[in-house]
Amino acid sequence: MTYVMAIDNGTQSVRAIVFDEHGEVVASGKQEIEPYFSAQPGWAEQNVDVYWQAMLTACHQVWQSGAVEPSQIEGLSVTTQRGTIVCMDDKGRALRPAIIWLDQREAAGTPQLPARWRLLFKLAGVSHTIERFCKRAQLNWLAEHEPDAWKRTQRFGLLSAWLNCQLTGEFRDSIASQVGYIPFDFKRRSWAGKRDWRWHVLPVRPDQLPVLVEPGERLGLLQAKQAGEMGLPEGLPVFAAASDKACEILGSGGYTPEIGCLSYGTTATINTCRDSYLEVEPHMPPYPAAVPGRFATEVNIYRGFWMVSWFKKEFGSREVALADQLDVAPETVLDKLISDIPAGSMGLVLQPYWSPGARDPGPEAKGGIIGFGDVHTRAHIYRAILEGLAYGLREGLEKIEKRSGTKLQYLRVSGGGSKSDIALQLTADIFNLPVERPHTAETSALGAAINTMVGLGIYPDHRSAMERMTRVGRRFEPQQHAVATYERLYVEVYKRMYKQLQPLYKSIRDITGYPSL
């Protein structure tokens, strides 16, 4: 039996998980972390040492379990949260805290593009999208507000590049981890060409960026010091995996475009995996999949199941305390809280735009809940959150189907929210499609493990590895009485909410200044 370890560096925890060649979890460790700290409102940063120490703790939990010996591990890979950036010196040491993908700061100025690019973007109707890219790019904010720190930056990359560099000493990263405001050509799955517009609006140079390799290729060997800290053998091969969402798709068995892969994580997403480049929305690229040469067509809700964490913090302290007493997940207690509430939350409908978007919804968007009556409690709000997220992702499914011409046959749901039976049943009802829960909740780490198995040569390619290492745990069929209710609420209410409320959202922004332009 072959054993590999996957490091899953998420937003709220870091996991170290050992898989065998059949995709079974042999041992695991988990360390919760504070997602970020804020020096100013809207900022989200984290010291990278927090990630490293959490990883070490998780690794030692694995060894303490006694389920596997360090000498049995044959390969290692890393999957991380997307869009979190790290400025490094020439040795790969971080020069400042990482800026987390949740960060809301924006650059004040917009770099000037050559006239031909401005004309092309104007004709394509994407000038606002490009301007937002420039403002949201953390690189531009750093160059504008911390010029000394940016001047000292010799290496620049995502969190995955920093972690892989710490492990191997090589400044290399996976193609499939490149998601963010960076000079990456998504269609070519490589750094942008010399004449690409991104080099005009971002201050980074090509020599500051990591060498990119395909998922499943070897990045390097585990260094002696790091191996000692992790309890692993020196010289262990480290392989390229992919971003957490891309790994979740692979770990869910989502290899072909008729399978819709939903991620019920901090950001909620719906994805399909394709062998061709397809923009679900014009000029909004698909992301690189965790399989060489393939693409993930994604629609996301920026603050997705973060809303569940928000609800637990603001309204669910009683259930959190009870879950702690019973030694179960808070979602288990919350499921019981809403088990008797009928489909539609007794008329409560939620629009999950707790963070604005770039195009649809636009930058003025805000969250909304309508339909309140004296019958409603916080339990109804919780169920309305789950339903609202499913409505939003169904909109994404319709966009993917319209652009691709491929009808989805069933859904695979992963991420922390997938542990809730009620969430998966209402998802099946709202989409009117069968919903399948993978055999393990650790699909992101499993996707990374699949890449490691391919890299080791245990399987000849990603598809055969996926077929042997993934399978369905439980299937949820649509309940037709609930399908009828949700269909009307989705078509007659939810799909009309944003258009009806958008003028009011704009007025709120103009009056209060939040969210900022």
XYZ file of C-alpha atoms in Angstrom:
517
model
C 0.000 0.000 0.000
C 1.209 3.475 -0.927
C 0.674 6.357 1.497
C 0.921 10.062 0.654
C 0.390 13.220 2.697
C -1.587 16.265 1.596
C -1.327 19.639 3.344
C -4.585 21.588 3.020
C -4.035 25.232 4.030
C -7.522 26.703 4.169
C -8.842 30.015 5.412
C -9.963 28.792 8.827
C -7.785 25.721 9.428
C -4.709 23.825 8.262
C -4.943 20.061 7.806
C -2.385 17.305 7.286
C -4.027 14.185 5.873
C -2.572 10.830 4.861
C -4.333 8.891 2.090
C -3.783 5.415 0.738
C -3.928 4.539 -2.962
C -7.684 3.833 -2.710
C -8.465 7.351 -1.524
C -9.131 6.378 2.079
C -8.084 8.673 4.920
C -5.506 6.776 6.969
C -4.707 9.529 9.481
C -5.330 13.247 9.831
C -4.472 16.280 11.902
C -6.169 19.670 12.012
C -5.281 22.998 13.574
C -7.835 25.807 13.624
C -6.463 29.282 12.874
C -7.756 32.816 13.018
C -8.600 33.572 9.380
C -6.937 36.991 9.516
C -6.252 40.098 11.543
C -7.239 43.619 10.532
C -4.953 46.574 11.108
C -7.647 48.763 9.539
C -11.322 48.189 8.626
C -11.611 46.023 5.513
C -8.060 44.722 5.718
C -7.344 41.007 6.057
C -3.769 39.862 6.717
C -2.041 36.928 8.358
C 1.525 36.218 9.421
C 2.735 33.301 7.330
C 4.358 31.723 10.383
C 0.813 31.059 11.633
C 0.294 28.759 8.648
C 3.648 27.044 9.131
C 3.150 26.403 12.839
C -0.404 25.176 12.257
C 0.913 22.774 9.628
C 3.521 21.420 12.048
C 0.868 20.900 14.720
C -1.358 19.059 12.237
C 1.545 16.854 11.109
C 2.412 15.853 14.661
C -1.227 14.991 15.331
C -0.926 12.508 12.463
C 2.098 10.817 14.016
C 0.515 10.822 17.465
C -2.430 8.839 16.091
C -0.121 5.882 15.487
C -2.041 4.980 12.322
C 0.958 5.467 10.044
C 4.704 5.917 10.399
C 6.571 8.878 8.808
C 8.820 6.426 6.946
C 5.750 5.057 5.127
C 4.950 8.392 3.438
C 6.139 8.339 -0.158
C 5.095 11.770 -1.419
C 3.804 15.173 -0.314
C 1.712 17.934 -1.893
C 0.113 21.222 -0.881
C -3.263 22.773 -1.667
C -4.120 26.248 -0.402
C -6.688 28.997 -0.315
C -6.718 31.065 -3.492
C -5.671 34.657 -4.087
C -3.591 35.135 -0.907
C -0.287 36.850 -1.764
C 3.157 36.801 -0.142
C 6.073 39.201 -0.726
C 9.442 37.469 -0.261
C 13.153 38.197 -0.278
C 15.575 36.279 -2.493
C 15.602 33.363 -0.006
C 11.823 33.004 0.038
C 11.384 34.642 3.453
C 8.225 36.688 3.864
C 8.824 40.446 4.109
C 5.413 41.332 5.502
C 2.182 39.550 6.467
C 0.315 37.830 3.671
C -2.639 39.739 2.254
C -5.608 37.367 2.426
C -8.102 36.919 -0.388
C -10.822 38.403 1.859
C -8.984 41.762 1.981
C -11.094 44.668 0.705
C -8.517 47.458 0.263
C -8.107 49.008 -3.156
C -5.456 51.059 -4.912
C -6.420 54.685 -5.406
C -4.834 55.205 -8.805
C -5.282 53.220 -11.992
C -2.155 52.510 -14.097
C -2.378 53.960 -17.581
C -2.819 51.427 -20.378
C -1.541 52.040 -23.915
C -4.172 53.606 -26.160
C -4.780 50.468 -28.208
C -5.666 48.450 -25.111
C -7.985 51.189 -23.813
C -9.786 51.231 -27.159
C -10.122 47.442 -27.293
C -11.510 47.258 -23.771
C -13.925 50.099 -24.466
C -15.218 48.364 -27.598
C -15.585 45.107 -25.660
C -17.472 46.900 -22.881
C -15.090 45.724 -20.148
C -13.345 48.962 -19.209
C -14.980 48.900 -15.774
C -13.892 45.274 -15.218
C -10.281 46.131 -16.101
C -10.376 49.182 -13.852
C -11.648 47.038 -10.995
C -8.863 44.509 -11.644
C -6.310 47.321 -11.310
C -7.848 48.655 -8.107
C -8.242 45.222 -6.492
C -4.726 44.025 -7.352
C -2.810 43.861 -4.068
C 0.388 44.552 -6.021
C -0.831 48.007 -6.980
C -1.846 48.812 -3.406
C 1.593 47.731 -2.143
C 3.442 49.782 -4.750
C 1.265 52.764 -3.877
C 1.208 52.573 -0.063
C 4.262 50.489 0.887
C 6.812 51.332 -1.815
C 9.791 50.415 0.389
C 8.419 46.934 1.094
C 7.617 46.419 -2.572
C 11.087 47.629 -3.594
C 12.649 44.991 -1.299
C 10.459 42.246 -2.771
C 12.605 39.885 -4.831
C 10.061 37.094 -5.087
C 6.307 37.413 -5.331
C 3.752 34.627 -5.345
C 0.636 33.139 -3.893
C 0.541 31.311 -0.576
C 1.066 28.021 -2.416
C 4.344 29.310 -3.891
C 5.584 30.385 -0.462
C 4.724 27.042 1.151
C 6.274 25.006 -1.663
C 9.397 27.184 -1.468
C 9.677 26.575 2.288
C 9.361 22.825 1.759
C 11.785 22.395 -1.142
C 13.922 25.541 -1.339
C 12.801 25.803 -4.978
C 10.769 28.817 -6.131
C 8.285 26.740 -8.090
C 4.509 26.442 -8.000
C 1.626 24.676 -9.705
C -0.061 26.129 -12.773
C -3.362 25.092 -11.200
C -2.810 27.257 -8.101
C -2.689 30.542 -10.038
C -5.910 32.342 -9.186
C -5.753 36.014 -8.258
C -4.877 39.500 -9.468
C -1.645 38.377 -11.097
C -0.195 38.450 -14.647
C -1.467 34.960 -15.498
C -2.889 33.993 -18.905
C -5.728 31.626 -18.033
C -6.273 30.483 -21.620
C -2.621 29.503 -22.129
C -2.249 28.298 -18.531
C 1.015 30.196 -18.164
C 2.404 33.581 -17.195
C 1.186 36.262 -19.577
C 3.094 36.911 -22.782
C 5.487 39.852 -23.065
C 2.928 42.074 -24.800
C 0.004 41.221 -22.550
C -1.912 44.149 -20.981
C -1.360 42.838 -17.446
C 2.315 43.840 -17.499
C 1.191 47.441 -18.105
C -1.081 47.599 -15.041
C 0.889 45.527 -12.501
C 4.331 46.554 -11.164
C 5.679 42.980 -10.959
C 8.493 41.662 -13.207
C 8.665 38.151 -14.721
C 11.858 37.375 -12.780
C 9.978 37.915 -9.478
C 7.484 35.136 -10.229
C 7.822 31.387 -9.569
C 8.491 28.774 -12.229
C 5.189 27.032 -13.006
C 4.691 23.295 -13.514
C 1.649 21.153 -14.271
C -0.262 19.359 -11.491
C 1.350 16.014 -10.737
C 4.875 17.157 -11.668
C 7.608 17.162 -9.061
C 8.428 20.524 -7.487
C 11.502 19.374 -5.560
C 12.603 17.436 -2.486
C 11.786 18.119 1.158
C 14.660 19.972 2.839
C 16.367 18.550 5.921
C 15.350 21.267 8.423
C 11.737 21.303 7.306
C 11.597 17.507 7.258
C 12.803 17.440 10.851
C 10.170 19.938 11.947
C 7.385 18.028 10.188
C 8.589 14.601 11.286
C 8.960 13.447 7.669
C 11.955 11.874 5.884
C 14.458 14.263 4.314
C 14.387 14.162 0.508
C 10.703 13.210 0.301
C 9.427 14.192 -3.188
C 7.050 17.173 -3.202
C 4.558 17.345 -6.084
C 2.476 20.148 -7.583
C -1.223 19.966 -6.758
C -3.676 22.873 -7.266
C -5.772 25.480 -5.469
C -8.267 24.193 -2.920
C -11.302 24.608 -5.192
C -9.591 22.885 -8.124
C -8.526 20.019 -5.853
C -12.078 19.736 -4.501
C -13.395 19.172 -8.023
C -10.861 16.418 -8.663
C -11.379 14.882 -5.204
C -15.147 14.847 -5.827
C -14.719 12.913 -9.064
C -15.715 15.877 -11.231
C -13.816 15.081 -14.405
C -16.458 15.506 -17.126
C -18.664 18.549 -17.901
C -22.033 16.930 -17.103
C -21.058 16.701 -13.422
C -21.632 19.885 -11.451
C -19.274 20.266 -8.500
C -20.505 22.478 -5.678
C -18.146 23.629 -2.971
C -19.844 24.567 0.261
C -16.819 26.332 1.696
C -15.945 29.855 2.824
C -16.511 30.841 -0.810
C -19.375 28.831 -2.325
C -18.808 27.766 -5.927
C -20.279 25.729 -8.736
C -17.831 24.288 -11.236
C -17.579 21.949 -14.158
C -14.345 20.522 -15.536
C -13.721 20.806 -19.287
C -10.931 20.145 -21.736
C -11.531 23.447 -23.554
C -11.395 27.105 -22.524
C -14.901 28.509 -21.899
C -15.850 31.855 -20.390
C -19.156 31.489 -18.532
C -19.402 35.277 -18.472
C -17.691 37.244 -21.262
C -14.100 38.174 -20.370
C -14.292 36.311 -17.043
C -11.891 33.389 -17.534
C -12.236 29.821 -16.282
C -9.578 28.780 -13.800
C -6.941 26.082 -14.332
C -8.165 22.659 -13.228
C -6.172 20.237 -11.086
C -5.643 18.130 -14.220
C -3.078 19.189 -16.865
C -4.628 21.020 -19.802
C -8.139 21.249 -18.354
C -10.262 24.159 -17.141
C -12.778 24.758 -14.336
C -15.780 26.866 -15.364
C -16.667 28.567 -12.105
C -19.389 30.793 -10.754
C -18.949 31.769 -7.120
C -20.609 33.466 -4.178
C -17.735 35.322 -2.575
C -18.865 34.980 1.039
C -20.628 31.648 0.717
C -20.651 29.317 3.702
C -18.766 32.043 5.515
C -22.362 33.139 6.143
C -22.894 30.031 8.259
C -19.859 30.991 10.344
C -21.270 34.515 10.561
C -24.630 33.160 11.725
C -23.010 30.936 14.360
C -20.997 33.872 15.693
C -23.827 36.398 15.746
C -26.908 34.247 16.505
C -25.875 30.657 17.223
C -23.912 30.797 20.495
C -26.432 28.477 22.182
C -26.047 25.793 19.502
C -22.264 26.174 19.435
C -22.110 25.666 23.217
C -24.418 22.630 23.039
C -22.372 21.120 20.193
C -19.263 21.525 22.298
C -20.931 19.693 25.191
C -22.071 16.863 22.894
C -18.719 16.788 21.044
C -20.402 17.163 17.639
C -20.173 19.762 14.876
C -22.356 22.869 15.455
C -24.022 22.188 12.086
C -25.390 18.927 13.546
C -27.207 20.869 16.248
C -28.303 23.549 13.777
C -29.737 20.864 11.481
C -32.025 19.752 14.317
C -33.003 23.372 14.887
C -34.369 23.685 11.343
C -35.511 20.097 10.687
C -39.231 20.943 11.062
C -39.159 24.137 8.980
C -40.803 23.561 5.589
C -39.255 24.300 2.213
C -39.182 28.054 1.639
C -38.583 28.993 5.303
C -42.224 30.078 5.650
C -41.798 32.857 3.101
C -38.332 34.096 4.055
C -36.073 34.573 1.010
C -32.406 35.577 1.252
C -30.084 37.073 -1.367
C -26.500 36.117 -0.368
C -24.605 39.215 -1.493
C -22.899 39.937 1.843
C -19.934 41.025 -0.299
C -20.295 42.909 -3.601
C -19.208 41.511 -6.952
C -17.493 42.842 -10.043
C -20.136 42.369 -12.740
C -23.204 40.398 -11.663
C -23.853 41.325 -8.907
C -22.210 44.683 -9.292
C -20.005 46.552 -6.829
C -23.046 48.165 -5.203
C -24.635 44.836 -4.227
C -25.649 44.112 -0.645
C -27.321 41.213 1.100
C -31.069 41.129 1.459
C -33.734 39.164 3.336
C -37.423 39.697 2.541
C -40.676 38.156 3.739
C -40.364 38.581 7.510
C -43.391 37.866 9.691
C -44.086 37.281 13.365
C -43.638 33.518 12.884
C -39.967 33.831 12.007
C -37.110 33.005 14.348
C -33.349 32.795 13.964
C -33.895 29.177 12.872
C -35.795 30.443 9.819
C -32.940 32.855 9.077
C -30.468 29.968 9.194
C -32.507 27.864 6.789
C -32.997 30.909 4.531
C -29.179 31.275 4.391
C -28.825 27.683 3.165
C -31.628 28.158 0.624
C -30.303 31.529 -0.564
C -26.847 30.076 -1.222
C -28.406 27.233 -3.205
C -30.513 29.712 -5.224
C -27.369 31.713 -6.023
C -25.477 28.634 -7.149
C -28.427 27.493 -9.272
C -28.112 30.792 -11.125
C -24.513 29.815 -11.743
C -25.565 26.416 -13.084
C -27.913 28.082 -15.558
C -25.120 30.335 -16.791
C -22.773 27.388 -17.257
C -25.399 25.346 -19.098
C -26.338 28.260 -21.366
C -22.736 29.011 -22.341
C -21.553 25.422 -22.673
C -24.626 23.777 -24.177
C -24.117 20.902 -21.726
C -26.932 19.928 -19.360
C -25.755 18.876 -15.931
C -26.959 15.415 -14.901
C -26.138 15.442 -11.196
C -24.221 17.365 -8.550
C -21.322 16.501 -6.272
C -21.112 18.645 -3.122
C -18.012 19.021 -0.968
C -16.657 21.459 1.616
C -17.592 21.955 5.256
C -21.242 22.696 4.471
C -21.650 19.322 2.755
C -21.706 17.616 6.166
C -25.276 18.881 6.639
C -27.911 16.407 5.366
C -30.518 19.171 5.331
C -28.280 21.446 3.235
C -27.767 18.667 0.671
C -31.444 17.707 0.559
C -32.609 21.275 -0.040
C -29.868 21.596 -2.678
C -31.301 18.572 -4.505
C -34.770 20.107 -4.223
C -33.755 23.591 -5.424
C -31.706 22.289 -8.371
C -34.136 19.398 -9.061
C -31.100 17.191 -9.568
C -29.614 14.254 -7.652
C -26.959 15.410 -5.190
C -24.066 13.165 -4.237
C -21.804 13.520 -1.224
C -18.293 12.124 -1.816
C -17.102 9.310 0.424
C -14.856 11.747 2.313
C -15.352 15.356 3.342
C -11.642 15.979 2.698
C -12.010 16.342 -1.059
C -9.514 19.199 -1.387
C -6.775 17.167 0.270
C -7.851 14.092 -1.732
C -7.411 16.031 -4.983
C -3.881 16.925 -3.893
C -3.250 13.269 -3.001
C -4.429 12.189 -6.458
C -1.823 14.496 -7.988
C 0.834 12.967 -5.745
C -0.150 9.419 -6.724
C 0.106 10.346 -10.402
C 3.462 12.010 -9.760
C 4.746 8.868 -8.057
C 3.600 6.736 -10.981
C 1.114 4.720 -8.924
C -1.480 5.605 -11.563
C -0.682 6.455 -15.195
C -2.931 9.537 -15.381
C -5.333 11.678 -13.393
C -8.499 10.058 -14.716
C -7.505 6.543 -13.708
C -6.335 7.818 -10.308
C -9.613 9.659 -9.809
C -11.649 6.570 -10.754
C -9.807 4.466 -8.166
C -9.615 7.061 -5.393
C -13.048 8.778 -5.469
C -16.573 7.424 -4.997
C -20.023 8.447 -3.779
C -20.810 8.280 -0.085
C -24.516 9.175 -0.058
C -27.031 10.284 -2.688
C -29.942 12.711 -2.162
C -32.871 12.603 -4.599
C -35.158 15.611 -5.216
C -38.442 15.551 -3.276
C -41.075 16.688 -5.739
C -43.345 18.446 -3.254
C -40.397 20.655 -2.236
C -39.221 21.030 -5.844
C -42.505 22.713 -6.792
C -42.259 25.221 -3.931
C -38.635 26.065 -4.618
C -39.196 26.406 -8.361
C -41.781 29.131 -7.866
C -39.758 30.931 -5.184
C -36.641 30.837 -7.373
C -38.326 32.013 -10.597
C -40.944 34.406 -9.220
C -39.008 35.872 -6.271
C -35.282 35.177 -6.059
C -34.399 35.865 -9.711
C -36.228 39.197 -9.544
C -34.728 40.393 -6.248
C -31.454 41.831 -7.472
C -32.959 43.778 -10.369
C -35.671 45.183 -8.090
C -33.283 46.054 -5.254
C -30.301 47.247 -7.288
C -31.439 50.907 -7.423
C -31.888 50.845 -3.638
C -28.435 49.294 -3.169
C -26.972 52.116 -5.263
C -28.757 54.706 -3.134
C -27.474 53.062 0.054
C -23.944 53.186 -1.316
C -24.286 56.821 -2.345
C -25.699 57.850 1.030
C -23.477 55.822 3.352
C -20.365 55.272 1.213
C -20.520 51.523 1.889
C -19.570 49.456 -0.006
C -17.108 51.973 -1.399
C -16.854 52.693 -5.110
